[in-house]
Coordinates of C-alpha atoms and ligand atoms in Angstrom, one line a residue:
X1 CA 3.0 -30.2 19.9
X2 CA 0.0 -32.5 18.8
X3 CA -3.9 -31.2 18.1
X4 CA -5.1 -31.6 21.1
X5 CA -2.5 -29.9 23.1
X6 CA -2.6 -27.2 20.8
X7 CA -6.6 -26.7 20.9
X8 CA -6.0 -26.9 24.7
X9 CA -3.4 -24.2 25.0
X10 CA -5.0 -22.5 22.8
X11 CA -8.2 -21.9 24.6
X12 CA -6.1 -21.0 27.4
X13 CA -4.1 -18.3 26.0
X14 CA -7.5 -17.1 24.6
X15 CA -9.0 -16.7 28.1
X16 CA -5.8 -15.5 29.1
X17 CA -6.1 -12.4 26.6
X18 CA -9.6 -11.8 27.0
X19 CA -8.2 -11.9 31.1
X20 CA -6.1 -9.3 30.3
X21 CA -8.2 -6.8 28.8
X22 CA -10.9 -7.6 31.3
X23 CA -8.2 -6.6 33.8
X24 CA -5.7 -4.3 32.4
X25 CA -7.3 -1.5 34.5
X26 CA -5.3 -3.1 37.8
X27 CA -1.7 -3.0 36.3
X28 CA 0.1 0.6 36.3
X29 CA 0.5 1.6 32.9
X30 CA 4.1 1.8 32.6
X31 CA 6.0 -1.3 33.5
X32 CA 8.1 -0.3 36.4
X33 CA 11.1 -2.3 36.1
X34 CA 15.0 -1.5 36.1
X35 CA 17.5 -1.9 32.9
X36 CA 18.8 -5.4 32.8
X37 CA 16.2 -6.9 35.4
X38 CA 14.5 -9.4 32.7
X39 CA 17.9 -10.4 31.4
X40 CA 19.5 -11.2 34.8
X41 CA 16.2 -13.6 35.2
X42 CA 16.3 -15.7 31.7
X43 CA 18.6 -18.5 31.0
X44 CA 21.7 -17.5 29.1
X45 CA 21.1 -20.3 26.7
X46 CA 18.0 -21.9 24.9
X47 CA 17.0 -25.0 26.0
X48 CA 18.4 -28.2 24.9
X49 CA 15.6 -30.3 26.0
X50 CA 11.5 -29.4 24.7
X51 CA 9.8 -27.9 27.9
X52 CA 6.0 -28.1 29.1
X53 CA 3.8 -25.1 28.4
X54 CA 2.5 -25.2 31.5
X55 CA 6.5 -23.8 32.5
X56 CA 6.5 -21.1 29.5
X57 CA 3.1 -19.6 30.3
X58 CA 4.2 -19.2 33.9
X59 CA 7.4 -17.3 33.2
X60 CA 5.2 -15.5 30.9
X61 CA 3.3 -14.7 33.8
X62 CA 6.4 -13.9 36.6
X63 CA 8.9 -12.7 34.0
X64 CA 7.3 -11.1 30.8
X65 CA 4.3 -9.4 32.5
X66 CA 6.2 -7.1 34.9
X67 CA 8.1 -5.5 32.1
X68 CA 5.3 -5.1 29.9
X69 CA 4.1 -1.2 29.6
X70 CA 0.4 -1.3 28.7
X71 CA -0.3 0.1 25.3
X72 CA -3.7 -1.2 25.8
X73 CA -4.7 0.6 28.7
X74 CA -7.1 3.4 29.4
X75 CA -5.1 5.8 30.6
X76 CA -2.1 5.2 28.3
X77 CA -2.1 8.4 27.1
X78 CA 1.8 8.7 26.1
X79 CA 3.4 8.5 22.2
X80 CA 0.6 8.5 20.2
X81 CA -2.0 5.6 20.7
X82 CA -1.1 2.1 19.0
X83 CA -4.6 0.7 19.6
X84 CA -5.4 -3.1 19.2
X85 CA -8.7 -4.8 19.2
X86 CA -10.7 -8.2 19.8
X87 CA -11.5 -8.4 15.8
X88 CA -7.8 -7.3 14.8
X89 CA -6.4 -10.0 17.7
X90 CA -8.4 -12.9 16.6
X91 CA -7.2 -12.3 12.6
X92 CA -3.7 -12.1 13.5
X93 CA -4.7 -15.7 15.3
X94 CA -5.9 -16.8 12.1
X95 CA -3.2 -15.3 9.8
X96 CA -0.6 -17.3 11.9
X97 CA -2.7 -20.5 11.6
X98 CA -2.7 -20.6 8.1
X99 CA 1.3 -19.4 8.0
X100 CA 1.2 -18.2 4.5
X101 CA 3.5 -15.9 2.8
X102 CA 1.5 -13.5 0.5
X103 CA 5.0 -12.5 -1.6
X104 CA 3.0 -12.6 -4.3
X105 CA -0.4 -13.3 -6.0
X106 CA 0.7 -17.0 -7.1
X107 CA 1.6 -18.1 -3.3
X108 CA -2.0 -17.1 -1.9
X109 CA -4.3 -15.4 -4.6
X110 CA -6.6 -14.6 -1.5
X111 CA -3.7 -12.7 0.6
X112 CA -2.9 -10.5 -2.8
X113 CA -6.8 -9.6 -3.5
X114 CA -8.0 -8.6 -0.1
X115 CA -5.3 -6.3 0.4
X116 CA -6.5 -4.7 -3.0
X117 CA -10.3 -4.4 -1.8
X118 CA -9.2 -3.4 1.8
X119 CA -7.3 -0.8 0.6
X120 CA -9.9 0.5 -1.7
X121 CA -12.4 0.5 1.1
X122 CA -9.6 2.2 3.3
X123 CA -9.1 4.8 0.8
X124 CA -12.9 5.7 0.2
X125 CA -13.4 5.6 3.6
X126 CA -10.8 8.3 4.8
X127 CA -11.6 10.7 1.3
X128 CA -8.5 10.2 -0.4
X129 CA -8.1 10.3 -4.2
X130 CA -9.5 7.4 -6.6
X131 CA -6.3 7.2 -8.2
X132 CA -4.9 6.2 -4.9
X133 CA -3.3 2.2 -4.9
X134 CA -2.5 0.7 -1.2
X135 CA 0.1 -1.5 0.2
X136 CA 0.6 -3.0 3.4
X137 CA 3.7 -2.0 5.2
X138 CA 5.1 -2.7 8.6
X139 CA 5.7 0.9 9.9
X140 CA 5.4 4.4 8.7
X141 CA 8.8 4.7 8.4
X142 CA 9.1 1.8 5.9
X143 CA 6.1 3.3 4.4
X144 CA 8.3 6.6 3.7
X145 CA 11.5 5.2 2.9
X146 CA 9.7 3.1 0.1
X147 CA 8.4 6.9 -0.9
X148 CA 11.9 8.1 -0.8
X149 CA 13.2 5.3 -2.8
X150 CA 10.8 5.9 -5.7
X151 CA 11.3 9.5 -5.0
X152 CA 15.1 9.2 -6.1
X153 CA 14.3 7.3 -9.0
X154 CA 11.4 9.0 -10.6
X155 CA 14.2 12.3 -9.9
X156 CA 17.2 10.4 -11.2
X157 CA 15.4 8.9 -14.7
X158 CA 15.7 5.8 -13.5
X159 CA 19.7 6.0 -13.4
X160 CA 20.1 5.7 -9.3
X161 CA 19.0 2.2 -10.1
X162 CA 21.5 1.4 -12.7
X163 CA 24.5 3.5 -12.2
X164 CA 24.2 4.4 -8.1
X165 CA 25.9 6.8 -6.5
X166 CA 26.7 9.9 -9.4
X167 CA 23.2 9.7 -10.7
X168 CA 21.7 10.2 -7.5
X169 CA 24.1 13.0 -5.9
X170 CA 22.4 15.9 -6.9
X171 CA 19.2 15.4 -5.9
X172 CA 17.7 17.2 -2.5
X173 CA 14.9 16.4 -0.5
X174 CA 13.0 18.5 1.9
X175 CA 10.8 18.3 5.4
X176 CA 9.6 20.3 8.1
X177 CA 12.0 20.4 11.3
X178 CA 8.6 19.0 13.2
X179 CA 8.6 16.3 11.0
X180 CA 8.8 13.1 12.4
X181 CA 12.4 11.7 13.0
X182 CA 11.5 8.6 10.1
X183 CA 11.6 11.2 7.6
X184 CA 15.0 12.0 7.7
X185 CA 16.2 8.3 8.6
X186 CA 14.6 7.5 5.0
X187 CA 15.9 10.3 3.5
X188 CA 19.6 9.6 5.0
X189 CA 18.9 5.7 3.8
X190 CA 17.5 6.6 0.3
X191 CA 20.9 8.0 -0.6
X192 CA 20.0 11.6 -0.8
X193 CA 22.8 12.7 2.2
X194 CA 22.5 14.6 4.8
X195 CA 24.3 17.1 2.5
X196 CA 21.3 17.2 0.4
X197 CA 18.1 17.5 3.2
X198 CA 16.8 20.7 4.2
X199 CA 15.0 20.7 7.3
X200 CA 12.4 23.9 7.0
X201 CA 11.4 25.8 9.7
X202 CA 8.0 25.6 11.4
X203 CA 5.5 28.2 12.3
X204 CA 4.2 29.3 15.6
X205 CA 1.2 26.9 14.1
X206 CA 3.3 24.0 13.9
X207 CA 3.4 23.8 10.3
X208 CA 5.9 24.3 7.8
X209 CA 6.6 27.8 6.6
X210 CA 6.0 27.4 2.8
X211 CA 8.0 31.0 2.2
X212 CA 11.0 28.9 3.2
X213 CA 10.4 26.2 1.6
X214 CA 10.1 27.8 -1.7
X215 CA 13.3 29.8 -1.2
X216 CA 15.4 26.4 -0.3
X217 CA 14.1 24.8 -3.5
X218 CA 14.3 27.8 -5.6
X219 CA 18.5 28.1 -4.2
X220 CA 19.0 24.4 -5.1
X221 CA 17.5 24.9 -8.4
X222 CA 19.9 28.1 -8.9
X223 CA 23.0 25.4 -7.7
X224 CA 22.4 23.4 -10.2
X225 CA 20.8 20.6 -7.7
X226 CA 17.8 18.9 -8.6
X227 CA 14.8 18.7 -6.1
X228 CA 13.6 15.3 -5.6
X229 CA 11.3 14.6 -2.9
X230 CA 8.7 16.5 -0.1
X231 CA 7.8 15.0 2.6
X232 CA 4.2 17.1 4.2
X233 CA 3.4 16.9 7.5
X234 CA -0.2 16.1 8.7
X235 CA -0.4 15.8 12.6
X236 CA 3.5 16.0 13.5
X237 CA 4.0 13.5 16.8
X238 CA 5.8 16.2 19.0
X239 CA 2.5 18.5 18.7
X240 CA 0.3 17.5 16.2
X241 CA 1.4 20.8 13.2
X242 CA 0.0 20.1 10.3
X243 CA 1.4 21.2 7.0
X244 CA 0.1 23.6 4.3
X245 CA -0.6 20.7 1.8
X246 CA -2.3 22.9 -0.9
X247 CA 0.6 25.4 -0.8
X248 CA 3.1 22.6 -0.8
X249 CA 1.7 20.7 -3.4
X250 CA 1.4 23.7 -6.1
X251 CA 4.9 24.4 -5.3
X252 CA 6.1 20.3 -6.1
X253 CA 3.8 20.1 -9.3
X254 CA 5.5 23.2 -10.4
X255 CA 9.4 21.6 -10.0
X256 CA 8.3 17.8 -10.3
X257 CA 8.8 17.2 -6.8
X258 CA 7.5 13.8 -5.2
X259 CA 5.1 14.8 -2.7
X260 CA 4.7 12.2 0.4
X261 CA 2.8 13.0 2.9
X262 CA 3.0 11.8 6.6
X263 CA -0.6 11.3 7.7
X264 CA 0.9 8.4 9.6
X265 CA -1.1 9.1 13.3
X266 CA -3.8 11.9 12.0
X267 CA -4.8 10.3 8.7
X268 CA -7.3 8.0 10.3
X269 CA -9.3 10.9 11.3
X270 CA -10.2 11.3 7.9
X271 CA -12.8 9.0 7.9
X272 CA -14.6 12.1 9.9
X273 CA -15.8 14.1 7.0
X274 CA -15.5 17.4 9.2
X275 CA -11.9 16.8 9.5
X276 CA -11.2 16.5 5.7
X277 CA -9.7 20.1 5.9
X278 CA -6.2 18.8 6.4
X279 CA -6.3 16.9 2.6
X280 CA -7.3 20.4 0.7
X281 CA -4.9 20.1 -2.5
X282 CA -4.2 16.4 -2.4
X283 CA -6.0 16.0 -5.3
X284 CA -6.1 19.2 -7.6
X285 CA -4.7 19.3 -11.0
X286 CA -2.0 21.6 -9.8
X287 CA -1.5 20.4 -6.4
X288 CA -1.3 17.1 -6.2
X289 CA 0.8 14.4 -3.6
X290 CA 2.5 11.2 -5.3
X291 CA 1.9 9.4 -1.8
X292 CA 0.7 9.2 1.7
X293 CA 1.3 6.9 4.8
X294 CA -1.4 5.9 6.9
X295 CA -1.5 4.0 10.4
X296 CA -4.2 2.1 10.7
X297 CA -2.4 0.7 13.8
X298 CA -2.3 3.5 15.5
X299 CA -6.0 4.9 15.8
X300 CA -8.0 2.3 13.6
X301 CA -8.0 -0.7 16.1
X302 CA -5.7 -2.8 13.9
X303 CA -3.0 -4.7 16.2
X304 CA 0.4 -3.4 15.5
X305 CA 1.6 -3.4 12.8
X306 CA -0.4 -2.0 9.7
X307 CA 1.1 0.6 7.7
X308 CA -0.9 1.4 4.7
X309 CA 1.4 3.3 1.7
X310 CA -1.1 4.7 -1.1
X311 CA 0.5 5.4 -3.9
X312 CA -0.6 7.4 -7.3
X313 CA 1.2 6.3 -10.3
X314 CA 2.1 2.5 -9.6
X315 CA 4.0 2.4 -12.0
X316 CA 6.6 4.9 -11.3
X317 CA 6.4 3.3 -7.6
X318 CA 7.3 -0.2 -8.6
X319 CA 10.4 0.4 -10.8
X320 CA 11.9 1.1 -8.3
X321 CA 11.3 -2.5 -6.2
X322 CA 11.1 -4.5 -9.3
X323 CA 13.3 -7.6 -9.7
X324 CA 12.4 -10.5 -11.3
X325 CA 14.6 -13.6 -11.2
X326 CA 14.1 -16.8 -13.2
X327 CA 12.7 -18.2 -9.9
X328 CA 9.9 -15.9 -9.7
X329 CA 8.4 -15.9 -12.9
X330 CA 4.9 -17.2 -13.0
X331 CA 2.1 -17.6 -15.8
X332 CA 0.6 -14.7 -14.5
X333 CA 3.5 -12.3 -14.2
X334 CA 2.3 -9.3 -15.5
X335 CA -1.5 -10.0 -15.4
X336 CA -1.6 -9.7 -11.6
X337 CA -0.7 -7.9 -8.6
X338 CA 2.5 -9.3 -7.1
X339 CA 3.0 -7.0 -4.1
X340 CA 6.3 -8.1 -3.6
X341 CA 7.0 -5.3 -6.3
X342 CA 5.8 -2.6 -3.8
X343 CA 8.4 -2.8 -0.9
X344 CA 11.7 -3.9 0.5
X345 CA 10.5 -7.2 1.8
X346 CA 9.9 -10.1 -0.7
X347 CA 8.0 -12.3 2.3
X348 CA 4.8 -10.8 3.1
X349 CA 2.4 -11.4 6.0
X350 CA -1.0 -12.3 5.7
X351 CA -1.9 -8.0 7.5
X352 CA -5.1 -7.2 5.5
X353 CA -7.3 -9.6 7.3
X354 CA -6.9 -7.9 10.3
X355 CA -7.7 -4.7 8.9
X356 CA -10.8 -6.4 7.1
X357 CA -12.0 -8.0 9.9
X358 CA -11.7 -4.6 11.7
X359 CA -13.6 -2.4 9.4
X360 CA -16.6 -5.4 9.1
X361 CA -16.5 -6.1 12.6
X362 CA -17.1 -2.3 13.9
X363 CA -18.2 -0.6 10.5
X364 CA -17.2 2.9 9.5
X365 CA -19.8 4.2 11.8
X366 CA -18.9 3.0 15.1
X367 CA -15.0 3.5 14.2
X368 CA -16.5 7.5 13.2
X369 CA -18.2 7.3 16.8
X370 CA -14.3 6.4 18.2
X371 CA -12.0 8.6 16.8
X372 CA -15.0 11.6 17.8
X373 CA -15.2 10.7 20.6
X374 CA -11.7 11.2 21.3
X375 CA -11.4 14.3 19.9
X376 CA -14.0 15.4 22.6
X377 CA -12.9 14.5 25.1
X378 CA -9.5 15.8 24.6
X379 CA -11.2 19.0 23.9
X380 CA -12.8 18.9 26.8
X381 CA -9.7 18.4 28.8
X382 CA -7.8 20.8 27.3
X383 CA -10.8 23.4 28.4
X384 CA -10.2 21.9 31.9
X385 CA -6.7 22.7 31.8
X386 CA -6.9 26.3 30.1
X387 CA -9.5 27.3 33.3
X388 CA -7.6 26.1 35.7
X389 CA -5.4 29.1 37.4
X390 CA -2.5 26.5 38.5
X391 CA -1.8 25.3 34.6
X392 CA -1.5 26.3 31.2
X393 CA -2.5 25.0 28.3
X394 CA 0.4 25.3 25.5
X395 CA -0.9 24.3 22.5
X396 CA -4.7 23.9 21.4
X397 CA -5.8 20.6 20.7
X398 CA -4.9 19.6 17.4
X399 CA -7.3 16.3 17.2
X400 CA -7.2 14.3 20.3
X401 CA -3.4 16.2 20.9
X402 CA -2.5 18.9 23.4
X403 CA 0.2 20.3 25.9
X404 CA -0.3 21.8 28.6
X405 CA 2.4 23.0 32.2
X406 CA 2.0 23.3 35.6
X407 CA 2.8 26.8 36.3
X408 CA 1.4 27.7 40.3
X409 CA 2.1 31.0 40.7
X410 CA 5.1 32.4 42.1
X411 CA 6.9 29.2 41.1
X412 CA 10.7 29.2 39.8
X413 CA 12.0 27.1 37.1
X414 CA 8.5 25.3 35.6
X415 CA 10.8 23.2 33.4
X416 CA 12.0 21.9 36.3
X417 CA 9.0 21.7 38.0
X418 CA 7.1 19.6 35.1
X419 CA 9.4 17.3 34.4
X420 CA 9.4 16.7 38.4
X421 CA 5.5 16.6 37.6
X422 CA 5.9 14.2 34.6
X423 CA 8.5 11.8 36.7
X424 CA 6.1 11.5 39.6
X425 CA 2.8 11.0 37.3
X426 CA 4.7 8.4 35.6
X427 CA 5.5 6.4 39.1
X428 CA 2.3 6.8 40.0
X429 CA 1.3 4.3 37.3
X430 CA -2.3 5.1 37.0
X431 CA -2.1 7.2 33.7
X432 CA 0.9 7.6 31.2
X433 CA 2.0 11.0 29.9
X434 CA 5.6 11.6 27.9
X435 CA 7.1 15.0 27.3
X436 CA 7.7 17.9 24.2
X437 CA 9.1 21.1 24.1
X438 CA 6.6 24.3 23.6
X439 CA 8.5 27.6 22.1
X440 CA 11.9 26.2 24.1
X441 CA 9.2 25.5 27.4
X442 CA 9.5 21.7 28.9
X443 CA 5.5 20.8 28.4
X444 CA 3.9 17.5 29.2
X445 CA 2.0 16.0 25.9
X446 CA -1.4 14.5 26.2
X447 CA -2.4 12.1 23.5
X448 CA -6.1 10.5 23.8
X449 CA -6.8 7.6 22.0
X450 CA -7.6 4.3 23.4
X451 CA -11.1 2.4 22.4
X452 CA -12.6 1.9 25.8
X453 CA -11.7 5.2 27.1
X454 CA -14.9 7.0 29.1
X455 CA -15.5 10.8 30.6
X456 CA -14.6 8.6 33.9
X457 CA -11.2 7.7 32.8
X458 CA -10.5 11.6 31.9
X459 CA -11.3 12.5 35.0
X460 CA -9.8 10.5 37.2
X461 CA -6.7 11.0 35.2
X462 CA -6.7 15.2 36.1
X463 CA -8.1 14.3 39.5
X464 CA -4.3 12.5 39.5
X465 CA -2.5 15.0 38.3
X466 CA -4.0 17.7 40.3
X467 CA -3.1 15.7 43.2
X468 CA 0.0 15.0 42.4
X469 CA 1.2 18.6 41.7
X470 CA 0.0 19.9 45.1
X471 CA 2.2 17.1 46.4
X472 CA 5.5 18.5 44.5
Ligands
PLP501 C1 4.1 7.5 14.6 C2 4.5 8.3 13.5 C3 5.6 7.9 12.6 C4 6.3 6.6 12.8 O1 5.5 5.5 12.7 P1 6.1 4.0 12.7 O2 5.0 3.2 12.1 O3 6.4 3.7 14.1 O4 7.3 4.0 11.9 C5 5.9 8.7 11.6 N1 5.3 9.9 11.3 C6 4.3 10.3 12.2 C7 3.6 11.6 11.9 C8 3.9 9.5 13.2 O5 2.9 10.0 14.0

């Protein structure tokens, strides 16, 4: 592909996307196609021949689009939101035009130091501790794992690295059964065993009971195991729980436990000062937590995928990813960031520009003005729900998450009944709910959070599910 075609397909697929968003309002939210259909439509073998753009961008069209669920979308109101944005897009367009590969300060100085300032602004801007250091992951769950890892090794002295397996085997980690499913993927891939993880019960708040907590670390101990690593839980994705962090971070100071905490959806609702409750005892000289994941990709506007890892000790955190062939010495080893040191991954994409062009573009203000505004209205829905005599609200609105039930009196089996609800909304393709359990009750889970969300959108989208019910 020359210049010219490139600048010319370029300028398409930009009015294509700015299309799409214009538009994404007339597609149903989530893609209504059948297992296998896209795969009985593609060639079984690449081409052996270079085809026209004009032919890809029309089977992007006819094939891709119908099996595309819209993320993007008002009314997507499933998961937990994964919002993108016009800044975020047009940096990802300009990280792949320059195709560089930030493993480490040497192979672009520029890629290594704007993640450092970004991450600093990030950090200020949310509340969290000065002694906080950032790094760019793909997902949360990386994000954790890469906790777990240095977990294990700051627990094992170091050994796990050099001896494996028997310097390692004793060690236990811990998380709340609410915690996210990530958490004990990492935990299972650190090494630790499934032997060695204790899920802890939750509250009727959602949040880890600390009482338990204690008494499985306090039975390790007395076993002769050695407590490694916590993982705390702010905003849990079935229900939004959050975890006692204060309470949980006395008790890991106290047996030199790494505390991570999995802020990976709520943590961007720190850069509302109001809600700054949910990071009490981060930061105290006996509470303290060793690292914390937040998702700028989820609620901050920055294109999937930003993961941002803070860590406090650096140093602890890198020995455990350090590696340093002949081949990747370089005069400044040692003086510099090299950010390879602070993951799995030595190739690294070029992800802070889209998070700096995000925070610049919008400023802390208007992305304040956002992630309130959400918060509102899901408030506000909620109240809807609680009044009305056909449905009950199930859990309060934790943020901009609740669950609520259709419950119309005198009916027989509601779990039945809402997930015929929940199938029907979900046909209906003009707003996208998914599904958690309340206390053992099926209960449909509303998650607000996309950036050109109104009052209209909200509702409309109960209009629709009133509707819908009476149907049933
Ligand atoms: C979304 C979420 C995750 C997983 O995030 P990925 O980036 O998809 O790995 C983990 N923990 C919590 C609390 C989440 O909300």
């Amino acid at each position: 592909m020359n210049s010219e075609e490139f600048r010319r397909y370029g300028h398409e697929i930009v009015d294509w996307i700015a299309h799409y968003m214009d538009e994404i309002e007339s597609y149903p939210v989530r893609a209504r196609v059948s297992p296998g259909d896209l795969l009985a439509a593609l060639p079984t073998a690449a081409p052996e021949q270079p085809e026209p753009m004009d032919a890809i961008l029309a089977d992007m069209n006819t094939l891709i689009m119908p099996g595309i669920t819209h993320w993007q979308h008002p009314m997507f109101f499933a998961y937990f939101p994964s919002i993108s944005s016009r800044p975020a897009i047009l940096a990802e367009m300009m990280a792949a035009g320059l195709g560089v590969n930030g493993m480490m300060w040497e192979t672009s100085p520029a890629v290594t130091e704007l993640e450092t300032r970004v991450l600093e602004w990030l950090r200020d801007a949310l509340g969290l501790p000065k002694a906080f250091h950032g790094v760019i992951q793909d997902t949360a769950s990386t994000s954790t794992l890469c906790a777990a890892l240095a977990a294990r090794e700051r627990g094992s002295h170091y050994l796990g690295l050099e001896t494996g397996g028997a310097a390692i085997a004793n060690l236990t980690a811990y998380g709340s059964v609410e915690a996210h499913s990530s958490i004990e993927k990492a935990v299972l891939l650190a090494g630790y065993g499934r032997a060695n993880f204790r899920p802890i019960a939750a509250g009727p708040d959602g949040g880890l009971i600390v009482a338990d907590l204690k008494a499985a670390i306090e039975a390790d101990i007395s076993q002769g195991l050695t407590p490694a690593f916590c993982v705390a839980t702010l905003g849990a994705t079935a229900l939004g729980g959050f975890d006692d962090l204060k309470a949980i971070g006395t008790l890991c100071r106290v047996h030199n436990i790494w505390l991570h905490v999995d802020a990976a959806w709520a943590g961007s609702a720190l850069i509302l000062p109001e809600e700054r409750w949910m990071i009490d005892g981060i930061d105290a000289p006996d509470s303290r937590a060793d690292s914390m994941v937040v998702n700028p990709h989820k609620w901050l506007m920055t294109t999937v995928d930003c993961s941002v890892l803070f860590v406090r000790d650096p140093e602890a955190y890198t020995r455990a990813f350090s590696i340093l062939p002949e081949y990747l010495k370089t005069a400044e080893t040692g003086q510099v960031t090299d950010y390879r040191d602070w993951g799995i991954a030595l190739g690294r994409r070029f992800r802070s520009l889209k998070l700096w062009f995000v925070l610049r573009r919008y400023g802390l203000a208007d992305l304040r003005a956002m992630i309130r505004g959400h918060i509102a209205l899901a408030k506000d829905m909620a109240a809807r729900i609680d009044a009305h005599p056909d449905f009950d609200l199930l859990t309060d609105p934790r943020l901009a998450l609740f669950a609520f039930r259709y419950s119309p009196s005198g009916a027989a089996n509601l779990d039945d009944l809402n997930q015929r609800l929940l199938t029907a909304i979900n046909q209906d393709g003009t707003l996208y709910l998914t599904r958690a359990k309340v206390d053992g009750k099926m209960a449909i889970r509303w998650s607000v959070g996309q950036n050109n969300l109104t009052a209209a959108h909200m509702d409309k989208a109960w209009a629709r599910v009133q509707a819908i019910a009476q149907t049933l």
